[in-house]
mmCIF file with all atom_site columns, C-alpha atoms in Angstrom:
data_model
loop_
_atom_site.group_PDB
_atom_site.id
_atom_site.type_symbol
_atom_site.label_atom_id
_atom_site.label_alt_id
_atom_site.label_comp_id
_atom_site.label_asym_id
_atom_site.label_entity_id
_atom_site.label_seq_id
_atom_site.pdbx_PDB_ins_code
_atom_site.Cartn_x
_atom_site.Cartn_y
_atom_site.Cartn_z
_atom_site.occupancy
_atom_site.B_iso_or_equiv
_atom_site.pdbx_formal_charge
_atom_site.auth_seq_id
_atom_site.auth_comp_id
_atom_site.auth_asym_id
_atom_site.auth_atom_id
_atom_site.pdbx_PDB_model_num
ATOM 1   C CA . MET A 1 1   ? -15.424 -0.059  11.582  1.00 74.00 ? 1   MET A CA 1
ATOM 2   C CA . SER A 1 2   ? -12.257 -0.124  8.915   1.00 83.00 ? 2   SER A CA 1
ATOM 3   C CA . THR A 1 3   ? -12.796 3.415   6.536   1.00 93.00 ? 3   THR A CA 1
ATOM 4   C CA . LEU A 1 4   ? -12.850 2.261   2.687   1.00 96.00 ? 4   LEU A CA 1
ATOM 5   C CA . HIS A 1 5   ? -10.468 5.451   0.863   1.00 96.00 ? 5   HIS A CA 1
ATOM 6   C CA . VAL A 1 6   ? -11.290 5.435   -3.167  1.00 97.00 ? 6   VAL A CA 1
ATOM 7   C CA . ILE A 1 7   ? -8.607  8.105   -4.117  1.00 96.00 ? 7   ILE A CA 1
ATOM 8   C CA . ASP A 1 8   ? -10.358 9.384   -7.484  1.00 88.00 ? 8   ASP A CA 1
ATOM 9   C CA . HIS A 1 9   ? -7.477  12.061  -8.206  1.00 94.00 ? 9   HIS A CA 1
ATOM 10  C CA . PRO A 1 10  ? -7.608  12.567  -12.152 1.00 96.00 ? 10  PRO A CA 1
ATOM 11  C CA . LEU A 1 11  ? -3.591  11.646  -12.555 1.00 96.00 ? 11  LEU A CA 1
ATOM 12  C CA . ILE A 1 12  ? -4.252  8.505   -10.862 1.00 97.00 ? 12  ILE A CA 1
ATOM 13  C CA . ALA A 1 13  ? -6.962  7.959   -12.647 1.00 96.00 ? 13  ALA A CA 1
ATOM 14  C CA . HIS A 1 14  ? -5.268  8.049   -15.888 1.00 97.00 ? 14  HIS A CA 1
ATOM 15  C CA . LYS A 1 15  ? -2.065  6.357   -14.645 1.00 97.00 ? 15  LYS A CA 1
ATOM 16  C CA . LEU A 1 16  ? -4.159  3.782   -13.648 1.00 97.00 ? 16  LEU A CA 1
ATOM 17  C CA . SER A 1 17  ? -5.799  3.680   -17.307 1.00 97.00 ? 17  SER A CA 1
ATOM 18  C CA . ILE A 1 18  ? -2.635  2.617   -18.636 1.00 97.00 ? 18  ILE A CA 1
ATOM 19  C CA . MET A 1 19  ? -1.740  0.679   -16.284 1.00 97.00 ? 19  MET A CA 1
ATOM 20  C CA . ARG A 1 20  ? -5.169  -1.920  -16.911 1.00 96.00 ? 20  ARG A CA 1
ATOM 21  C CA . ASN A 1 21  ? -4.072  -1.667  -20.642 1.00 96.00 ? 21  ASN A CA 1
ATOM 22  C CA . LYS A 1 22  ? -2.562  -5.179  -21.580 1.00 94.00 ? 22  LYS A CA 1
ATOM 23  C CA . LYS A 1 23  ? -0.658  -3.380  -24.227 1.00 95.00 ? 23  LYS A CA 1
ATOM 24  C CA . THR A 1 24  ? 1.352   -1.288  -21.176 1.00 95.00 ? 24  THR A CA 1
ATOM 25  C CA . GLY A 1 25  ? 5.292   -2.928  -20.473 1.00 94.00 ? 25  GLY A CA 1
ATOM 26  C CA . SER A 1 26  ? 6.761   -4.021  -17.902 1.00 94.00 ? 26  SER A CA 1
ATOM 27  C CA . LYS A 1 27  ? 8.646   -0.655  -17.790 1.00 95.00 ? 27  LYS A CA 1
ATOM 28  C CA . ASP A 1 28  ? 6.166   1.855   -18.276 1.00 96.00 ? 28  ASP A CA 1
ATOM 29  C CA . PHE A 1 29  ? 3.933   -0.220  -15.408 1.00 96.00 ? 29  PHE A CA 1
ATOM 30  C CA . ARG A 1 30  ? 6.586   -0.045  -13.024 1.00 95.00 ? 30  ARG A CA 1
ATOM 31  C CA . GLU A 1 31  ? 6.868   3.576   -13.379 1.00 96.00 ? 31  GLU A CA 1
ATOM 32  C CA . LEU A 1 32  ? 3.790   4.008   -13.399 1.00 97.00 ? 32  LEU A CA 1
ATOM 33  C CA . LEU A 1 33  ? 3.084   2.104   -10.050 1.00 96.00 ? 33  LEU A CA 1
ATOM 34  C CA . ASN A 1 34  ? 5.505   4.231   -8.314  1.00 95.00 ? 34  ASN A CA 1
ATOM 35  C CA . GLU A 1 35  ? 4.113   7.424   -9.959  1.00 96.00 ? 35  GLU A CA 1
ATOM 36  C CA . ILE A 1 36  ? 0.286   5.968   -8.467  1.00 97.00 ? 36  ILE A CA 1
ATOM 37  C CA . ALA A 1 37  ? 2.318   5.156   -4.929  1.00 97.00 ? 37  ALA A CA 1
ATOM 38  C CA . MET A 1 38  ? 3.593   8.213   -4.587  1.00 96.00 ? 38  MET A CA 1
ATOM 39  C CA . LEU A 1 39  ? 0.229   10.301  -5.399  1.00 96.00 ? 39  LEU A CA 1
ATOM 40  C CA . MET A 1 40  ? -1.864  8.048   -2.857  1.00 96.00 ? 40  MET A CA 1
ATOM 41  C CA . GLY A 1 41  ? 1.251   8.639   -0.411  1.00 95.00 ? 41  GLY A CA 1
ATOM 42  C CA . TYR A 1 42  ? 0.192   12.296  0.863   1.00 93.00 ? 42  TYR A CA 1
ATOM 43  C CA . GLU A 1 43  ? -3.577  11.282  1.323   1.00 92.00 ? 43  GLU A CA 1
ATOM 44  C CA . LEU A 1 44  ? -2.358  8.289   3.743   1.00 93.00 ? 44  LEU A CA 1
ATOM 45  C CA . THR A 1 45  ? 0.081   10.379  5.482   1.00 92.00 ? 45  THR A CA 1
ATOM 46  C CA . ARG A 1 46  ? -2.852  13.789  5.898   1.00 90.00 ? 46  ARG A CA 1
ATOM 47  C CA . ASP A 1 47  ? -3.421  13.066  9.431   1.00 87.00 ? 47  ASP A CA 1
ATOM 48  C CA . LEU A 1 48  ? 0.100   12.512  10.608  1.00 87.00 ? 48  LEU A CA 1
ATOM 49  C CA . PRO A 1 49  ? 0.468   14.537  13.490  1.00 86.00 ? 49  PRO A CA 1
ATOM 50  C CA . LEU A 1 50  ? 2.466   18.159  13.641  1.00 90.00 ? 50  LEU A CA 1
ATOM 51  C CA . GLU A 1 51  ? 4.765   20.154  16.033  1.00 91.00 ? 51  GLU A CA 1
ATOM 52  C CA . GLU A 1 52  ? 5.300   23.890  16.164  1.00 93.00 ? 52  GLU A CA 1
ATOM 53  C CA . ILE A 1 53  ? 9.097   24.833  15.702  1.00 94.00 ? 53  ILE A CA 1
ATOM 54  C CA . THR A 1 54  ? 11.300  27.818  15.555  1.00 96.00 ? 54  THR A CA 1
ATOM 55  C CA . ILE A 1 55  ? 13.420  27.919  12.302  1.00 95.00 ? 55  ILE A CA 1
ATOM 56  C CA . GLU A 1 56  ? 15.227  31.303  11.127  1.00 96.00 ? 56  GLU A CA 1
ATOM 57  C CA . THR A 1 57  ? 15.523  32.381  7.373   1.00 96.00 ? 57  THR A CA 1
ATOM 58  C CA . PRO A 1 58  ? 17.254  34.566  5.653   1.00 95.00 ? 58  PRO A CA 1
ATOM 59  C CA . LEU A 1 59  ? 15.660  37.005  6.814   1.00 95.00 ? 59  LEU A CA 1
ATOM 60  C CA . GLN A 1 60  ? 14.380  36.208  10.576  1.00 95.00 ? 60  GLN A CA 1
ATOM 61  C CA . LYS A 1 61  ? 13.408  33.617  13.107  1.00 96.00 ? 61  LYS A CA 1
ATOM 62  C CA . THR A 1 62  ? 9.923   32.481  12.481  1.00 97.00 ? 62  THR A CA 1
ATOM 63  C CA . LYS A 1 63  ? 7.508   29.357  13.617  1.00 96.00 ? 63  LYS A CA 1
ATOM 64  C CA . ALA A 1 64  ? 7.009   26.581  11.766  1.00 95.00 ? 64  ALA A CA 1
ATOM 65  C CA . TYR A 1 65  ? 5.627   23.007  11.078  1.00 93.00 ? 65  TYR A CA 1
ATOM 66  C CA . THR A 1 66  ? 7.859   19.899  11.726  1.00 89.00 ? 66  THR A CA 1
ATOM 67  C CA . ILE A 1 67  ? 5.859   15.966  11.902  1.00 85.00 ? 67  ILE A CA 1
ATOM 68  C CA . SER A 1 68  ? 6.432   14.667  15.586  1.00 80.00 ? 68  SER A CA 1
ATOM 69  C CA . GLY A 1 69  ? 5.378   11.717  17.204  1.00 71.00 ? 69  GLY A CA 1
ATOM 70  C CA . LYS A 1 70  ? 5.461   7.872   14.858  1.00 74.00 ? 70  LYS A CA 1
ATOM 71  C CA . LYS A 1 71  ? 7.912   7.472   12.726  1.00 89.00 ? 71  LYS A CA 1
ATOM 72  C CA . LEU A 1 72  ? 6.817   5.380   9.728   1.00 93.00 ? 72  LEU A CA 1
ATOM 73  C CA . ALA A 1 73  ? 7.388   1.982   8.455   1.00 96.00 ? 73  ALA A CA 1
ATOM 74  C CA . ILE A 1 74  ? 6.388   0.327   4.432   1.00 97.00 ? 74  ILE A CA 1
ATOM 75  C CA . VAL A 1 75  ? 5.740   -3.318  5.051   1.00 98.00 ? 75  VAL A CA 1
ATOM 76  C CA . PRO A 1 76  ? 5.048   -4.521  1.428   1.00 97.00 ? 76  PRO A CA 1
ATOM 77  C CA . ILE A 1 77  ? 3.885   -8.159  0.252   1.00 96.00 ? 77  ILE A CA 1
ATOM 78  C CA . LEU A 1 78  ? 6.278   -9.825  -1.714  1.00 91.00 ? 78  LEU A CA 1
ATOM 79  C CA . ARG A 1 79  ? 6.436   -9.900  -3.932  1.00 87.00 ? 79  ARG A CA 1
ATOM 80  C CA . ALA A 1 80  ? 3.996   -6.923  -6.083  1.00 92.00 ? 80  ALA A CA 1
ATOM 81  C CA . GLY A 1 81  ? 3.813   -4.898  -3.001  1.00 94.00 ? 81  GLY A CA 1
ATOM 82  C CA . ILE A 1 82  ? 7.781   -4.180  -3.613  1.00 95.00 ? 82  ILE A CA 1
ATOM 83  C CA . GLY A 1 83  ? 6.655   -2.049  -6.736  1.00 94.00 ? 83  GLY A CA 1
ATOM 84  C CA . MET A 1 84  ? 4.787   0.357   -4.648  1.00 96.00 ? 84  MET A CA 1
ATOM 85  C CA . VAL A 1 85  ? 7.397   1.219   -2.044  1.00 97.00 ? 85  VAL A CA 1
ATOM 86  C CA . ASP A 1 86  ? 9.987   3.415   -4.059  1.00 95.00 ? 86  ASP A CA 1
ATOM 87  C CA . GLY A 1 87  ? 6.984   5.930   -4.775  1.00 95.00 ? 87  GLY A CA 1
ATOM 88  C CA . LEU A 1 88  ? 6.143   6.428   -0.359  1.00 96.00 ? 88  LEU A CA 1
ATOM 89  C CA . LEU A 1 89  ? 10.301  5.858   0.059   1.00 95.00 ? 89  LEU A CA 1
ATOM 90  C CA . ASP A 1 90  ? 10.350  9.453   -1.912  1.00 93.00 ? 90  ASP A CA 1
ATOM 91  C CA . LEU A 1 91  ? 7.778   11.212  -0.181  1.00 91.00 ? 91  LEU A CA 1
ATOM 92  C CA . VAL A 1 92  ? 8.882   9.740   3.588   1.00 91.00 ? 92  VAL A CA 1
ATOM 93  C CA . PRO A 1 93  ? 13.139  8.546   2.422   1.00 91.00 ? 93  PRO A CA 1
ATOM 94  C CA . VAL A 1 94  ? 13.444  8.079   6.480   1.00 89.00 ? 94  VAL A CA 1
ATOM 95  C CA . ALA A 1 95  ? 10.407  5.485   6.529   1.00 93.00 ? 95  ALA A CA 1
ATOM 96  C CA . LYS A 1 96  ? 11.552  2.071   7.717   1.00 95.00 ? 96  LYS A CA 1
ATOM 97  C CA . VAL A 1 97  ? 11.381  -1.048  5.179   1.00 97.00 ? 97  VAL A CA 1
ATOM 98  C CA . GLY A 1 98  ? 10.057  -4.539  6.028   1.00 97.00 ? 98  GLY A CA 1
ATOM 99  C CA . HIS A 1 99  ? 9.026   -7.133  4.201   1.00 98.00 ? 99  HIS A CA 1
ATOM 100 C CA . ILE A 1 100 ? 6.001   -10.183 4.358   1.00 97.00 ? 100 ILE A CA 1
ATOM 101 C CA . GLY A 1 101 ? 6.356   -12.778 2.182   1.00 94.00 ? 101 GLY A CA 1
ATOM 102 C CA . LEU A 1 102 ? 2.995   -14.652 1.075   1.00 82.00 ? 102 LEU A CA 1
ATOM 103 C CA . TYR A 1 103 ? 1.613   -16.436 -1.898  1.00 75.00 ? 103 TYR A CA 1
ATOM 104 C CA . ARG A 1 104 ? -1.447  -17.702 -2.803  1.00 70.00 ? 104 ARG A CA 1
ATOM 105 C CA . ASP A 1 105 ? -2.590  -21.756 -2.968  1.00 76.00 ? 105 ASP A CA 1
ATOM 106 C CA . PRO A 1 106 ? -3.329  -21.788 -6.199  1.00 78.00 ? 106 PRO A CA 1
ATOM 107 C CA . GLU A 1 107 ? -6.079  -24.826 -5.396  1.00 82.00 ? 107 GLU A CA 1
ATOM 108 C CA . THR A 1 108 ? -7.489  -23.113 -1.642  1.00 78.00 ? 108 THR A CA 1
ATOM 109 C CA . HIS A 1 109 ? -7.031  -19.111 -2.926  1.00 70.00 ? 109 HIS A CA 1
ATOM 110 C CA . LEU A 1 110 ? -5.275  -19.169 0.566   1.00 72.00 ? 110 LEU A CA 1
ATOM 111 C CA . PRO A 1 111 ? -2.170  -17.101 1.920   1.00 72.00 ? 111 PRO A CA 1
ATOM 112 C CA . VAL A 1 112 ? 0.794   -19.242 2.929   1.00 79.00 ? 112 VAL A CA 1
ATOM 113 C CA . THR A 1 113 ? 3.648   -17.328 4.835   1.00 83.00 ? 113 THR A CA 1
ATOM 114 C CA . TYR A 1 114 ? 6.924   -18.329 3.787   1.00 91.00 ? 114 TYR A CA 1
ATOM 115 C CA . TYR A 1 115 ? 9.415   -14.798 5.091   1.00 94.00 ? 115 TYR A CA 1
ATOM 116 C CA . CYS A 1 116 ? 8.305   -11.965 7.909   1.00 94.00 ? 116 CYS A CA 1
ATOM 117 C CA . LYS A 1 117 ? 11.306  -8.961  8.441   1.00 96.00 ? 117 LYS A CA 1
ATOM 118 C CA . LEU A 1 118 ? 10.149  -6.229  10.103  1.00 96.00 ? 118 LEU A CA 1
ATOM 119 C CA . PRO A 1 119 ? 11.939  -3.416  11.401  1.00 96.00 ? 119 PRO A CA 1
ATOM 120 C CA . ALA A 1 120 ? 12.876  -4.240  15.386  1.00 95.00 ? 120 ALA A CA 1
ATOM 121 C CA . ASP A 1 121 ? 10.621  -1.139  16.737  1.00 95.00 ? 121 ASP A CA 1
ATOM 122 C CA . ILE A 1 122 ? 7.904   -1.464  14.207  1.00 96.00 ? 122 ILE A CA 1
ATOM 123 C CA . ASP A 1 123 ? 5.262   -1.621  17.069  1.00 95.00 ? 123 ASP A CA 1
ATOM 124 C CA . GLN A 1 124 ? 6.465   1.733   18.048  1.00 93.00 ? 124 GLN A CA 1
ATOM 125 C CA . ARG A 1 125 ? 5.840   2.835   13.850  1.00 94.00 ? 125 ARG A CA 1
ATOM 126 C CA . ILE A 1 126 ? 3.049   3.693   11.951  1.00 94.00 ? 126 ILE A CA 1
ATOM 127 C CA . VAL A 1 127 ? 3.019   0.812   9.289   1.00 97.00 ? 127 VAL A CA 1
ATOM 128 C CA . ILE A 1 128 ? 1.356   1.359   5.801   1.00 97.00 ? 128 ILE A CA 1
ATOM 129 C CA . LEU A 1 129 ? 1.001   -2.080  4.569   1.00 98.00 ? 129 LEU A CA 1
ATOM 130 C CA . VAL A 1 130 ? 1.367   -2.457  0.469   1.00 98.00 ? 130 VAL A CA 1
ATOM 131 C CA . ASP A 1 131 ? 0.012   -5.079  -1.839  1.00 97.00 ? 131 ASP A CA 1
ATOM 132 C CA . PRO A 1 132 ? -1.341  -3.679  -5.718  1.00 96.00 ? 132 PRO A CA 1
ATOM 133 C CA . MET A 1 133 ? -4.179  -6.424  -5.379  1.00 95.00 ? 133 MET A CA 1
ATOM 134 C CA . LEU A 1 134 ? -6.709  -6.342  -2.755  1.00 96.00 ? 134 LEU A CA 1
ATOM 135 C CA . ALA A 1 135 ? -8.838  -10.087 -4.304  1.00 94.00 ? 135 ALA A CA 1
ATOM 136 C CA . THR A 1 136 ? -9.659  -11.991 -2.095  1.00 92.00 ? 136 THR A CA 1
ATOM 137 C CA . GLY A 1 137 ? -8.466  -10.303 1.295   1.00 93.00 ? 137 GLY A CA 1
ATOM 138 C CA . GLY A 1 138 ? -6.852  -13.791 2.464   1.00 90.00 ? 138 GLY A CA 1
ATOM 139 C CA . SER A 1 139 ? -3.402  -12.563 1.568   1.00 90.00 ? 139 SER A CA 1
ATOM 140 C CA . ALA A 1 140 ? -3.783  -8.491  3.297   1.00 94.00 ? 140 ALA A CA 1
ATOM 141 C CA . SER A 1 141 ? -5.296  -10.318 6.461   1.00 94.00 ? 141 SER A CA 1
ATOM 142 C CA . ASP A 1 142 ? -2.877  -12.767 7.005   1.00 92.00 ? 142 ASP A CA 1
ATOM 143 C CA . ALA A 1 143 ? -0.654  -9.583  6.725   1.00 95.00 ? 143 ALA A CA 1
ATOM 144 C CA . LEU A 1 144 ? -2.023  -7.752  9.173   1.00 96.00 ? 144 LEU A CA 1
ATOM 145 C CA . THR A 1 145 ? -2.598  -10.079 11.621  1.00 94.00 ? 145 THR A CA 1
ATOM 146 C CA . LYS A 1 146 ? 1.225   -11.555 11.805  1.00 93.00 ? 146 LYS A CA 1
ATOM 147 C CA . LEU A 1 147 ? 1.929   -6.743  12.370  1.00 96.00 ? 147 LEU A CA 1
ATOM 148 C CA . LYS A 1 148 ? -0.358  -7.014  15.324  1.00 97.00 ? 148 LYS A CA 1
ATOM 149 C CA . GLU A 1 149 ? 1.486   -9.927  16.677  1.00 94.00 ? 149 GLU A CA 1
ATOM 150 C CA . HIS A 1 150 ? 4.676   -7.615  16.091  1.00 95.00 ? 150 HIS A CA 1
ATOM 151 C CA . GLY A 1 151 ? 2.472   -5.360  18.196  1.00 96.00 ? 151 GLY A CA 1
ATOM 152 C CA . CYS A 1 152 ? 1.518   -2.812  15.878  1.00 96.00 ? 152 CYS A CA 1
ATOM 153 C CA . THR A 1 153 ? -1.136  -0.731  16.828  1.00 94.00 ? 153 THR A CA 1
ATOM 154 C CA . HIS A 1 154 ? -1.681  1.661   13.736  1.00 95.00 ? 154 HIS A CA 1
ATOM 155 C CA . ILE A 1 155 ? -1.530  -0.062  10.401  1.00 97.00 ? 155 ILE A CA 1
ATOM 156 C CA . LYS A 1 156 ? -2.842  1.707   6.984   1.00 97.00 ? 156 LYS A CA 1
ATOM 157 C CA . PHE A 1 157 ? -3.739  -0.774  4.146   1.00 98.00 ? 157 PHE A CA 1
ATOM 158 C CA . MET A 1 158 ? -2.692  0.415   0.633   1.00 98.00 ? 158 MET A CA 1
ATOM 159 C CA . CYS A 1 159 ? -4.009  -1.336  -2.649  1.00 97.00 ? 159 CYS A CA 1
ATOM 160 C CA . LEU A 1 160 ? -4.383  0.091   -6.043  1.00 97.00 ? 160 LEU A CA 1
ATOM 161 C CA . VAL A 1 161 ? -6.989  -2.176  -7.094  1.00 97.00 ? 161 VAL A CA 1
ATOM 162 C CA . ALA A 1 162 ? -9.569  -3.615  -4.641  1.00 97.00 ? 162 ALA A CA 1
ATOM 163 C CA . ALA A 1 163 ? -12.220 -6.368  -4.880  1.00 97.00 ? 163 ALA A CA 1
ATOM 164 C CA . PRO A 1 164 ? -15.752 -5.404  -2.944  1.00 97.00 ? 164 PRO A CA 1
ATOM 165 C CA . GLU A 1 165 ? -15.151 -9.671  -1.913  1.00 96.00 ? 165 GLU A CA 1
ATOM 166 C CA . GLY A 1 166 ? -11.188 -8.961  -0.134  1.00 96.00 ? 166 GLY A CA 1
ATOM 167 C CA . VAL A 1 167 ? -12.968 -5.365  1.174   1.00 97.00 ? 167 VAL A CA 1
ATOM 168 C CA . ALA A 1 168 ? -15.307 -7.235  3.098   1.00 97.00 ? 168 ALA A CA 1
ATOM 169 C CA . LYS A 1 169 ? -12.379 -9.387  4.058   1.00 96.00 ? 169 LYS A CA 1
ATOM 170 C CA . VAL A 1 170 ? -10.213 -6.867  5.690   1.00 97.00 ? 170 VAL A CA 1
ATOM 171 C CA . GLN A 1 171 ? -12.869 -5.221  6.908   1.00 97.00 ? 171 GLN A CA 1
ATOM 172 C CA . ALA A 1 172 ? -14.694 -8.205  9.032   1.00 97.00 ? 172 ALA A CA 1
ATOM 173 C CA . ASP A 1 173 ? -11.441 -9.287  10.062  1.00 97.00 ? 173 ASP A CA 1
ATOM 174 C CA . HIS A 1 174 ? -9.860  -5.944  10.828  1.00 97.00 ? 174 HIS A CA 1
ATOM 175 C CA . PRO A 1 175 ? -12.125 -3.690  11.413  1.00 97.00 ? 175 PRO A CA 1
ATOM 176 C CA . ASP A 1 176 ? -9.384  -0.976  12.588  1.00 97.00 ? 176 ASP A CA 1
ATOM 177 C CA . VAL A 1 177 ? -7.134  -1.068  9.862   1.00 97.00 ? 177 VAL A CA 1
ATOM 178 C CA . ASP A 1 178 ? -8.177  1.864   6.943   1.00 97.00 ? 178 ASP A CA 1
ATOM 179 C CA . ILE A 1 179 ? -8.400  0.280   3.050   1.00 98.00 ? 179 ILE A CA 1
ATOM 180 C CA . PHE A 1 180 ? -7.159  3.201   0.626   1.00 98.00 ? 180 PHE A CA 1
ATOM 181 C CA . THR A 1 181 ? -7.363  2.182   -2.542  1.00 98.00 ? 181 THR A CA 1
ATOM 182 C CA . ALA A 1 182 ? -7.231  3.725   -5.907  1.00 97.00 ? 182 ALA A CA 1
ATOM 183 C CA . ALA A 1 183 ? -9.857  1.748   -7.652  1.00 97.00 ? 183 ALA A CA 1
ATOM 184 C CA . LEU A 1 184 ? -13.212 -0.988  -6.660  1.00 97.00 ? 184 LEU A CA 1
ATOM 185 C CA . ASP A 1 185 ? -13.446 -3.096  -9.204  1.00 97.00 ? 185 ASP A CA 1
ATOM 186 C CA . GLU A 1 186 ? -16.655 -5.110  -9.926  1.00 96.00 ? 186 GLU A CA 1
ATOM 187 C CA . LYS A 1 187 ? -15.447 -8.582  -8.432  1.00 96.00 ? 187 LYS A CA 1
ATOM 188 C CA . LEU A 1 188 ? -14.026 -11.738 -8.079  1.00 96.00 ? 188 LEU A CA 1
ATOM 189 C CA . ASN A 1 189 ? -14.332 -13.942 -11.222 1.00 95.00 ? 189 ASN A CA 1
ATOM 190 C CA . ASP A 1 190 ? -14.043 -18.367 -10.850 1.00 92.00 ? 190 ASP A CA 1
ATOM 191 C CA . HIS A 1 191 ? -9.853  -18.101 -10.943 1.00 89.00 ? 191 HIS A CA 1
ATOM 192 C CA . ALA A 1 192 ? -10.683 -15.547 -7.609  1.00 89.00 ? 192 ALA A CA 1
ATOM 193 C CA . TYR A 1 193 ? -8.940  -12.859 -10.117 1.00 92.00 ? 193 TYR A CA 1
ATOM 194 C CA . ILE A 1 194 ? -10.036 -8.729  -9.928  1.00 96.00 ? 194 ILE A CA 1
ATOM 195 C CA . VAL A 1 195 ? -12.012 -7.918  -13.002 1.00 96.00 ? 195 VAL A CA 1
ATOM 196 C CA . PRO A 1 196 ? -12.010 -5.552  -14.880 1.00 96.00 ? 196 PRO A CA 1
ATOM 197 C CA . GLY A 1 197 ? -8.875  -5.698  -13.012 1.00 95.00 ? 197 GLY A CA 1
ATOM 198 C CA . LEU A 1 198 ? -5.534  -5.528  -14.793 1.00 94.00 ? 198 LEU A CA 1
ATOM 199 C CA . GLY A 1 199 ? -4.323  -9.283  -14.224 1.00 91.00 ? 199 GLY A CA 1
ATOM 200 C CA . ASP A 1 200 ? -1.035  -10.599 -12.408 1.00 90.00 ? 200 ASP A CA 1
ATOM 201 C CA . ALA A 1 201 ? 0.785   -7.386  -10.587 1.00 91.00 ? 201 ALA A CA 1
ATOM 202 C CA . GLY A 1 202 ? 3.609   -9.452  -9.794  1.00 89.00 ? 202 GLY A CA 1
ATOM 203 C CA . ASP A 1 203 ? 4.252   -11.005 -13.158 1.00 89.00 ? 203 ASP A CA 1
ATOM 204 C CA . ARG A 1 204 ? 3.762   -7.414  -14.657 1.00 92.00 ? 204 ARG A CA 1
ATOM 205 C CA . ILE A 1 205 ? 6.322   -5.697  -12.828 1.00 93.00 ? 205 ILE A CA 1
ATOM 206 C CA . PHE A 1 206 ? 8.643   -7.794  -13.511 1.00 91.00 ? 206 PHE A CA 1
ATOM 207 C CA . GLY A 1 207 ? 8.192   -9.293  -16.666 1.00 86.00 ? 207 GLY A CA 1
ATOM 208 C CA . THR A 1 208 ? 7.374   -12.996 -15.783 1.00 88.00 ? 208 THR A CA 1
ATOM 209 C CA . ILE A 1 209 ? 4.063   -13.164 -17.119 1.00 73.00 ? 209 ILE A CA 1
#
């Protein structure tokens, strides 16, 4: 079974509270989302493998450590997931970025795929799939399936706010994928929105409310 990691750092909690406020504008919302993504990135990359190397400081040679093994790929679910990419790239500038385009049918609430473009070597990378909201879990589950169809075997899912229903869906469909979130909210409402949530993340990022 996949593990749910709720990253409850005080800075993340503070910034998320500002984002939840309906008075927070798009500019501040985008900046805070990037900042939280970067802070969460520290936790997601905690288990990256290291290898010992020898370097020379201005004073002498010494042993040091560098990241070894598989490289990273960041894959946002369009469109809101784009808002989390820059924060992660600040941590790992050499990571490659793919894109998966999904939208939720307003009637069925099921995901519809309209775009998928991934790095050619995606199957050789540790993949961080990002989307600010994990609501029904349909979009996340579908995106994870597409990544696996492209040969990905080491995937982590990162979101800002999750609903229990979405967590259960991803864990049932993809028990090998750990979920990282800044907050586990109460539930979904009758329109499949997370409550208390923060509204439509895409609209708030891009000012299309």
